mmCIF file of C-alpha atoms in Angstrom:
data_model
loop_
_atom_site.group_PDB
_atom_site.id
_atom_site.type_symbol
_atom_site.label_atom_id
_atom_site.label_comp_id
_atom_site.label_asym_id
_atom_site.label_seq_id
_atom_site.Cartn_x
_atom_site.Cartn_y
_atom_site.Cartn_z
ATOM 1 C CA MET A 1 0.140 0.022 -0.341
ATOM 2 C CA VAL A 2 1.364 3.532 -0.866
ATOM 3 C CA ALA A 3 0.523 6.353 1.280
ATOM 4 C CA ILE A 4 2.412 9.650 -0.170
ATOM 5 C CA ALA A 5 1.772 13.099 0.452
ATOM 6 C CA ALA A 6 1.030 15.267 -2.615
ATOM 7 C CA VAL A 7 4.602 16.258 -3.574
ATOM 8 C CA MET A 8 3.957 20.165 -4.383
ATOM 9 C CA GLY A 9 7.382 22.993 -3.785
ATOM 10 C CA ILE A 10 10.463 20.165 -4.306
ATOM 11 C CA ALA A 11 12.980 21.303 -6.803
ATOM 12 C CA SER A 12 11.917 21.506 -10.671
ATOM 13 C CA ALA A 13 13.173 19.346 -12.867
ATOM 14 C CA SER A 14 15.085 22.002 -14.400
ATOM 15 C CA THR A 15 17.616 22.480 -11.397
ATOM 16 C CA SER A 16 21.099 21.194 -11.469
ATOM 17 C CA LEU A 17 22.513 18.616 -9.792
ATOM 18 C CA ASP A 18 25.134 21.122 -8.119
ATOM 19 C CA ASP A 19 22.296 23.494 -7.472
ATOM 20 C CA ALA A 20 20.576 20.882 -5.888
ATOM 21 C CA ARG A 21 23.055 19.503 -4.221
ATOM 22 C CA SER A 22 23.927 23.053 -2.738
ATOM 23 C CA ILE A 23 20.968 23.670 -1.581
ATOM 24 C CA VAL A 24 21.041 20.395 -0.291
ATOM 25 C CA ALA A 25 23.600 21.298 2.531
ATOM 26 C CA ASP A 26 22.877 25.134 2.939
ATOM 27 C CA ARG A 27 19.896 23.490 4.286
ATOM 28 C CA ALA A 28 21.192 20.888 5.991
ATOM 29 C CA ALA A 29 23.848 22.822 8.074
ATOM 30 C CA LYS A 30 20.329 25.388 9.509
ATOM 31 C CA LEU A 31 18.846 22.271 11.345
ATOM 32 C CA THR A 32 18.676 22.509 15.065
ATOM 33 C CA ARG A 33 17.953 19.942 17.389
ATOM 34 C CA ASP A 34 14.729 21.489 17.304
ATOM 35 C CA SER A 35 13.384 21.736 13.629
ATOM 36 C CA ALA A 36 9.928 19.862 12.906
ATOM 37 C CA TRP A 37 9.947 16.781 10.855
ATOM 38 C CA LYS A 38 7.450 15.703 9.686
ATOM 39 C CA SER A 39 5.249 12.431 7.720
ATOM 40 C CA ALA A 40 5.437 13.331 3.742
ATOM 41 C CA GLY A 41 4.016 9.302 3.801
ATOM 42 C CA VAL A 42 5.918 5.756 3.386
ATOM 43 C CA VAL A 43 6.023 3.385 0.866
ATOM 44 C CA ARG A 44 6.556 -0.511 1.847
ATOM 45 C CA LEU A 45 8.896 -1.849 -0.583
ATOM 46 C CA GLN A 46 7.148 -5.081 -2.739
ATOM 47 C CA PHE A 47 10.435 -7.891 -2.107
ATOM 48 C CA ARG A 48 13.321 -8.592 0.252
ATOM 49 C CA THR A 49 15.542 -5.952 1.036
ATOM 50 C CA TRP A 50 18.052 -7.984 3.179
ATOM 51 C CA HIS A 51 20.137 -5.663 5.001
ATOM 52 C CA PRO A 52 19.773 -2.117 2.963
ATOM 53 C CA GLN A 53 23.218 0.230 2.839
ATOM 54 C CA GLY A 54 22.941 3.293 0.657
ATOM 55 C CA LEU A 55 20.474 5.168 -1.055
ATOM 56 C CA VAL A 56 20.061 7.298 -4.323
ATOM 57 C CA LYS A 57 17.421 8.963 -5.590
ATOM 58 C CA ILE A 58 17.060 10.270 -9.705
ATOM 59 C CA ASP A 59 13.961 11.721 -10.663
ATOM 60 C CA ARG A 60 11.116 9.238 -9.886
ATOM 61 C CA THR A 61 13.395 5.795 -9.512
ATOM 62 C CA LEU A 62 15.017 5.011 -6.253
ATOM 63 C CA PHE A 63 18.274 3.004 -5.388
ATOM 64 C CA LEU A 64 19.665 1.130 -3.217
ATOM 65 C CA SER A 65 22.509 -0.792 -2.442
ATOM 66 C CA SER A 66 22.008 -3.556 0.218
ATOM 67 C CA VAL A 67 24.362 -6.946 1.914
ATOM 68 C CA GLU A 68 22.479 -10.624 1.689
ATOM 69 C CA VAL A 69 24.890 -12.945 4.263
ATOM 70 C CA ARG A 70 25.143 -16.847 3.484
ATOM 71 C CA SER A 71 26.538 -18.018 6.418
ATOM 72 C CA SER A 72 27.092 -17.787 9.794
ATOM 73 C CA ASP A 73 30.651 -16.368 9.515
ATOM 74 C CA ARG A 74 30.121 -13.545 7.056
ATOM 75 C CA ARG A 75 32.369 -14.904 4.140
ATOM 76 C CA ASP A 76 29.943 -15.772 2.057
ATOM 77 C CA GLY A 77 26.902 -13.805 0.631
ATOM 78 C CA VAL A 78 25.906 -11.574 -2.146
ATOM 79 C CA GLY A 79 26.229 -7.890 -2.501
ATOM 80 C CA HIS A 80 23.036 -6.126 -4.370
ATOM 81 C CA LEU A 81 22.392 -2.665 -6.248
ATOM 82 C CA PHE A 82 18.569 -2.363 -6.213
ATOM 83 C CA LYS A 83 16.323 -0.406 -9.040
ATOM 84 C CA ILE A 84 12.914 0.139 -8.182
ATOM 85 C CA ASP A 85 10.063 2.300 -8.567
ATOM 86 C CA MET A 86 8.055 5.219 -6.385
ATOM 87 C CA ALA A 87 5.082 2.520 -5.734
ATOM 88 C CA GLY A 88 8.287 -0.217 -4.253
ATOM 89 C CA ALA A 89 8.243 -2.136 -6.648
ATOM 90 C CA LEU A 90 11.867 -4.375 -7.909
ATOM 91 C CA VAL A 91 12.337 -3.389 -11.193
ATOM 92 C CA ALA A 92 16.186 -4.323 -11.203
ATOM 93 C CA ASP A 93 18.381 -5.976 -9.611
ATOM 94 C CA LEU A 94 22.398 -5.940 -10.028
ATOM 95 C CA ALA A 95 24.510 -8.221 -7.804
ATOM 96 C CA LEU A 96 27.937 -6.491 -7.105
ATOM 97 C CA GLY A 97 31.357 -7.941 -5.431
ATOM 98 C CA GLU A 98 33.164 -11.481 -6.120
ATOM 99 C CA GLY A 99 34.025 -14.052 -2.835
ATOM 100 C CA ALA A 100 33.570 -12.344 0.234
ATOM 101 C CA VAL A 101 33.737 -9.225 -0.890
ATOM 102 C CA TYR A 102 30.197 -8.606 -0.861
ATOM 103 C CA HIS A 103 29.072 -5.774 1.456
ATOM 104 C CA PRO A 104 27.835 -2.919 -0.584
ATOM 105 C CA GLY A 105 27.893 0.509 1.325
ATOM 106 C CA GLY A 106 26.528 4.150 1.019
ATOM 107 C CA ILE A 107 26.197 5.482 -2.429
ATOM 108 C CA ASP A 108 26.865 8.254 -4.712
ATOM 109 C CA TYR A 109 25.398 9.571 -8.017
ATOM 110 C CA ASP A 110 27.355 11.842 -9.982
ATOM 111 C CA GLY A 111 24.685 13.356 -12.780
ATOM 112 C CA ARG A 112 25.779 10.268 -14.616
ATOM 113 C CA ASP A 113 27.035 7.422 -12.999
ATOM 114 C CA ILE A 114 26.023 5.782 -9.380
ATOM 115 C CA TRP A 115 29.747 4.771 -6.920
ATOM 116 C CA VAL A 116 29.631 1.778 -5.034
ATOM 117 C CA PRO A 117 32.060 0.727 -2.664
ATOM 118 C CA VAL A 118 31.945 -2.875 -1.849
ATOM 119 C CA ALA A 119 33.409 -4.412 0.518
ATOM 120 C CA GLU A 120 34.846 -7.312 3.211
ATOM 121 C CA TYR A 121 31.575 -7.613 5.870
ATOM 122 C CA ARG A 122 34.983 -6.573 8.684
ATOM 123 C CA PRO A 123 36.780 -3.737 9.789
ATOM 124 C CA ASP A 124 40.503 -3.779 7.393
ATOM 125 C CA SER A 125 39.566 -5.784 5.069
ATOM 126 C CA ARG A 126 39.168 -4.933 1.543
ATOM 127 C CA SER A 127 36.920 -3.214 -1.169
ATOM 128 C CA ILE A 128 36.471 -3.118 -5.042
ATOM 129 C CA VAL A 129 34.637 0.267 -5.804
ATOM 130 C CA TYR A 130 32.340 -0.244 -8.895
ATOM 131 C CA ARG A 131 31.143 3.011 -11.323
ATOM 132 C CA VAL A 132 27.234 1.636 -12.140
ATOM 133 C CA ASP A 133 25.051 3.618 -15.260
ATOM 134 C CA PRO A 134 21.533 3.914 -13.444
ATOM 135 C CA GLN A 135 20.254 3.287 -17.096
ATOM 136 C CA SER A 136 21.933 -0.160 -17.964
ATOM 137 C CA MET A 137 22.788 -0.853 -14.531
ATOM 138 C CA LYS A 138 25.801 -2.091 -15.663
ATOM 139 C CA ALA A 139 28.807 -1.874 -12.885
ATOM 140 C CA ALA A 140 32.536 -0.986 -14.284
ATOM 141 C CA GLU A 141 35.106 -1.973 -11.477
ATOM 142 C CA VAL A 142 37.287 1.670 -11.061
ATOM 143 C CA PHE A 143 39.652 0.475 -8.198
ATOM 144 C CA ARG A 144 40.829 -2.233 -5.320
ATOM 145 C CA PHE A 145 41.749 -0.599 -2.583
ATOM 146 C CA ALA A 146 42.747 -2.473 0.838
ATOM 147 C CA ASP A 147 41.029 -1.119 3.496
ATOM 148 C CA HIS A 148 36.648 -1.473 4.416
ATOM 149 C CA ILE A 149 35.018 0.963 2.441
ATOM 150 C CA GLY A 150 31.803 1.740 3.648
ATOM 151 C CA ALA A 151 30.751 4.848 2.366
ATOM 152 C CA ILE A 152 32.070 6.803 -0.691
ATOM 153 C CA VAL A 153 31.311 10.005 -2.771
ATOM 154 C CA HIS A 154 32.719 11.590 -5.452
ATOM 155 C CA ASP A 155 33.629 15.666 -6.475
ATOM 156 C CA THR A 156 32.568 15.877 -9.254
ATOM 157 C CA HIS A 157 34.431 20.033 -8.978
ATOM 158 C CA ASP A 158 38.254 19.040 -8.135
ATOM 159 C CA ARG A 159 37.625 14.938 -9.584
ATOM 160 C CA THR A 160 38.541 13.250 -6.473
ATOM 161 C CA LEU A 161 36.598 10.552 -4.652
ATOM 162 C CA HIS A 162 36.306 10.615 -1.089
ATOM 163 C CA GLY A 163 35.926 7.352 1.445
ATOM 164 C CA VAL A 164 34.628 6.282 4.755
ATOM 165 C CA SER A 165 36.151 3.113 6.464
ATOM 166 C CA TRP A 166 33.633 0.941 8.723
ATOM 167 C CA GLY A 167 33.027 3.326 11.392
ATOM 168 C CA SER A 168 33.784 5.881 9.684
ATOM 169 C CA ARG A 169 37.074 6.802 11.800
ATOM 170 C CA ARG A 170 39.370 7.259 8.653
ATOM 171 C CA PHE A 171 39.015 9.856 6.013
ATOM 172 C CA TYR A 172 40.112 8.657 2.115
ATOM 173 C CA ARG A 173 41.187 10.715 -0.736
ATOM 174 C CA TRP A 174 42.112 10.378 -3.981
ATOM 175 C CA SER A 175 42.236 11.572 -7.624
ATOM 176 C CA ASP A 176 39.713 10.309 -9.598
ATOM 177 C CA GLU A 177 42.347 10.488 -12.891
ATOM 178 C CA ASN A 178 44.185 7.663 -11.125
ATOM 179 C CA PRO A 179 42.858 6.778 -8.132
ATOM 180 C CA ARG A 180 44.864 3.032 -7.708
ATOM 181 C CA ALA A 181 47.176 4.937 -6.568
ATOM 182 C CA ALA A 182 47.620 6.053 -2.784
ATOM 183 C CA PRO A 183 44.970 7.737 -1.594
ATOM 184 C CA THR A 184 45.450 10.762 1.400
ATOM 185 C CA SER A 185 44.770 9.235 5.115
ATOM 186 C CA THR A 186 43.392 11.417 7.634
ATOM 187 C CA LEU A 187 41.237 10.833 10.757
ATOM 188 C CA ASN A 188 37.953 11.329 11.608
ATOM 189 C CA PRO A 189 37.956 14.297 14.833
ATOM 190 C CA SER A 190 33.983 13.468 15.309
ATOM 191 C CA HIS A 191 32.778 10.176 17.570
ATOM 192 C CA TYR A 192 29.472 10.989 18.138
ATOM 193 C CA ILE A 193 28.073 8.535 15.554
ATOM 194 C CA ASP A 194 29.290 6.239 12.844
ATOM 195 C CA TYR A 195 28.344 7.162 9.175
ATOM 196 C CA GLN A 196 26.571 4.510 6.978
ATOM 197 C CA ASP A 197 25.518 6.609 3.554
ATOM 198 C CA CYS A 198 27.358 9.359 2.439
ATOM 199 C CA LYS A 199 26.233 11.809 -0.428
ATOM 200 C CA TYR A 200 28.218 14.845 -2.126
ATOM 201 C CA ALA A 201 26.955 18.323 -1.590
ATOM 202 C CA GLY A 202 28.818 20.888 -3.502
ATOM 203 C CA ALA A 203 32.015 22.971 -2.420
ATOM 204 C CA HIS A 204 33.841 20.539 -1.586
ATOM 205 C CA ARG A 205 31.666 18.943 1.266
ATOM 206 C CA MET A 206 30.001 15.338 2.212
ATOM 207 C CA LEU A 207 26.310 15.467 4.018
ATOM 208 C CA CYS A 208 26.912 12.082 6.064
ATOM 209 C CA SER A 209 23.729 10.230 7.641
ATOM 210 C CA GLY A 210 24.897 7.307 10.460
ATOM 211 C CA VAL A 211 24.175 6.084 13.949
ATOM 212 C CA ALA A 212 25.213 5.104 17.395
ATOM 213 C CA GLU A 213 24.571 2.354 19.986
ATOM 214 C CA MET A 214 25.418 3.216 23.325
ATOM 215 C CA ARG A 215 24.593 0.638 26.546
ATOM 216 C CA ASP A 216 23.963 1.768 29.973
ATOM 217 C CA ALA A 217 27.127 -0.333 32.109
ATOM 218 C CA ALA A 218 24.273 -1.064 35.022
ATOM 219 C CA GLN A 219 20.836 -1.683 33.494
ATOM 220 C CA GLN A 220 22.585 -2.332 30.046
ATOM 221 C CA ALA A 221 19.927 -0.283 28.372
ATOM 222 C CA LEU A 222 20.378 0.269 24.367
ATOM 223 C CA VAL A 223 20.316 3.586 23.313
ATOM 224 C CA ARG A 224 20.371 4.602 19.880
ATOM 225 C CA LEU A 225 20.729 8.066 18.003
ATOM 226 C CA GLY A 226 20.476 8.747 14.722
ATOM 227 C CA GLY A 227 22.041 12.174 13.053
ATOM 228 C CA ILE A 228 23.345 13.691 9.809
ATOM 229 C CA ASP A 229 26.860 15.885 9.587
ATOM 230 C CA LEU A 230 28.040 18.171 6.859
ATOM 231 C CA ILE A 231 31.858 17.433 5.968
ATOM 232 C CA ASP A 232 34.504 20.171 4.704
ATOM 233 C CA LEU A 233 36.771 17.416 2.263
ATOM 234 C CA ALA A 234 39.352 20.123 2.084
ATOM 235 C CA VAL A 235 40.281 19.659 5.744
ATOM 236 C CA ALA A 236 38.194 16.096 6.577
ATOM 237 C CA ARG A 237 36.257 17.235 8.988
ATOM 238 C CA PRO A 238 32.345 17.597 10.475
ATOM 239 C CA ILE A 239 31.590 21.909 9.712
ATOM 240 C CA HIS A 240 27.993 20.916 11.240
ATOM 241 C CA GLN A 241 26.881 18.028 13.383
ATOM 242 C CA VAL A 242 22.455 17.596 13.546
ATOM 243 C CA PRO A 243 20.738 14.762 15.649
ATOM 244 C CA VAL A 244 17.551 13.661 14.168
ATOM 245 C CA PRO A 245 15.246 12.858 16.214
ATOM 246 C CA LEU A 246 12.767 10.263 14.360
ATOM 247 C CA TRP A 247 12.573 6.407 14.822
ATOM 248 C CA THR A 248 10.886 3.235 13.715
ATOM 249 C CA LYS A 249 7.821 1.651 15.832
ATOM 250 C CA GLY A 250 10.045 -0.912 16.417
ATOM 251 C CA GLY A 251 12.896 1.684 17.829
ATOM 252 C CA LEU A 252 15.158 2.039 15.028
ATOM 253 C CA PRO A 253 16.434 5.749 14.140
ATOM 254 C CA MET A 254 15.980 6.600 10.489
ATOM 255 C CA THR A 255 19.404 7.122 9.819
ATOM 256 C CA GLN A 256 19.991 3.816 10.745
ATOM 257 C CA ASN A 257 21.508 2.626 6.813
ATOM 258 C CA PRO A 258 20.134 4.404 3.894
ATOM 259 C CA MET A 259 19.119 8.416 3.856
ATOM 260 C CA TRP A 260 18.942 10.778 0.814
ATOM 261 C CA LEU A 261 17.307 14.252 0.884
ATOM 262 C CA GLU A 262 16.209 17.282 -1.744
ATOM 263 C CA PRO A 263 15.053 20.290 -1.803
ATOM 264 C CA THR A 264 11.492 21.363 -1.238
ATOM 265 C CA ALA A 265 9.869 24.841 -1.332
ATOM 266 C CA ALA A 266 9.551 25.354 2.359
ATOM 267 C CA GLY A 267 13.023 23.377 3.462
ATOM 268 C CA LEU A 268 13.927 19.646 2.790
ATOM 269 C CA ARG A 269 12.398 15.992 2.081
ATOM 270 C CA GLY A 270 14.423 13.511 3.643
ATOM 271 C CA TYR A 271 14.080 9.630 2.544
ATOM 272 C CA PHE A 272 14.771 7.032 4.776
ATOM 273 C CA ILE A 273 14.640 3.019 4.737
ATOM 274 C CA PRO A 274 15.910 1.704 8.540
ATOM 275 C CA GLU A 275 14.597 -1.641 8.288
ATOM 276 C CA ASP A 276 16.532 -4.932 7.361
ATOM 277 C CA ASP A 277 14.177 -7.306 5.015
ATOM 278 C CA VAL A 278 10.333 -6.056 5.165
ATOM 279 C CA SER A 279 11.728 -2.364 4.538
ATOM 280 C CA THR A 280 9.216 0.598 4.575
ATOM 281 C CA LEU A 281 10.840 3.974 2.730
ATOM 282 C CA TYR A 282 9.632 6.586 4.738
ATOM 283 C CA MET A 283 9.799 9.531 3.659
ATOM 284 C CA TYR A 284 9.778 13.705 6.188
ATOM 285 C CA ASP A 285 9.478 17.077 5.360
ATOM 286 C CA VAL A 286 11.606 19.276 7.789
ATOM 287 C CA GLU A 287 11.126 23.163 7.253
ATOM 288 C CA VAL A 288 14.489 25.462 7.670
ATOM 289 C CA ARG A 289 14.601 29.369 8.004
#
């Protein structure tokens, strides 16, 4: 069943990708703890989604990366890039990875290709980075790297690629002209959330969503916090951080994994898919002043 609020005032199709990115980043930088997110509808996805990771929306089509684990030791599985219509129906399913390298992460769209990192399902491992044509759903391997890359974005202005490690503890920077060369590496100075899905946000910025899980030592109560960080790629550090106080009925933060933001007339619309296997696309609007 689809229950989508009327989409009014969202940036027109003539709005360039660069303009939309910058609008999203500038408005995200104005979000606060008190910003009011209001439901704009839900869509039940009509297929098994496994463990969703990253989300891109191109016009009226969604692209969702996901992990299918096939062994208890996490050494066997399948990486998926799903193409989905706005009614939640599966249009195409592209398998990515090889052998133990099957864990897709956060994904980005640069106006031509979708960038997908696929890694082993463990930290400090290895990855393959792919470029995928969203029309043909054909993938091309770009490079391999000796670490788990959990998300990647393409800075189209200075032609660089930026990735984050498992738990986003390290930032990596490659030249897109020679991505097989050794990257620069910088420690992430922020520790309050681990980034799950990242997008290039114009003007050498990256917008990442993520989560943190904390347990009370005495009560063993689990607290899950979700948030969004805007990162200056030139210095590899956050320039704005804000919690997103939205949870599913089951207690998952909306920013558990996949996220996409787009501009509206009054602010931003967020798209979130936090649940595994039987998933719902949640949409929320937030005004920005």
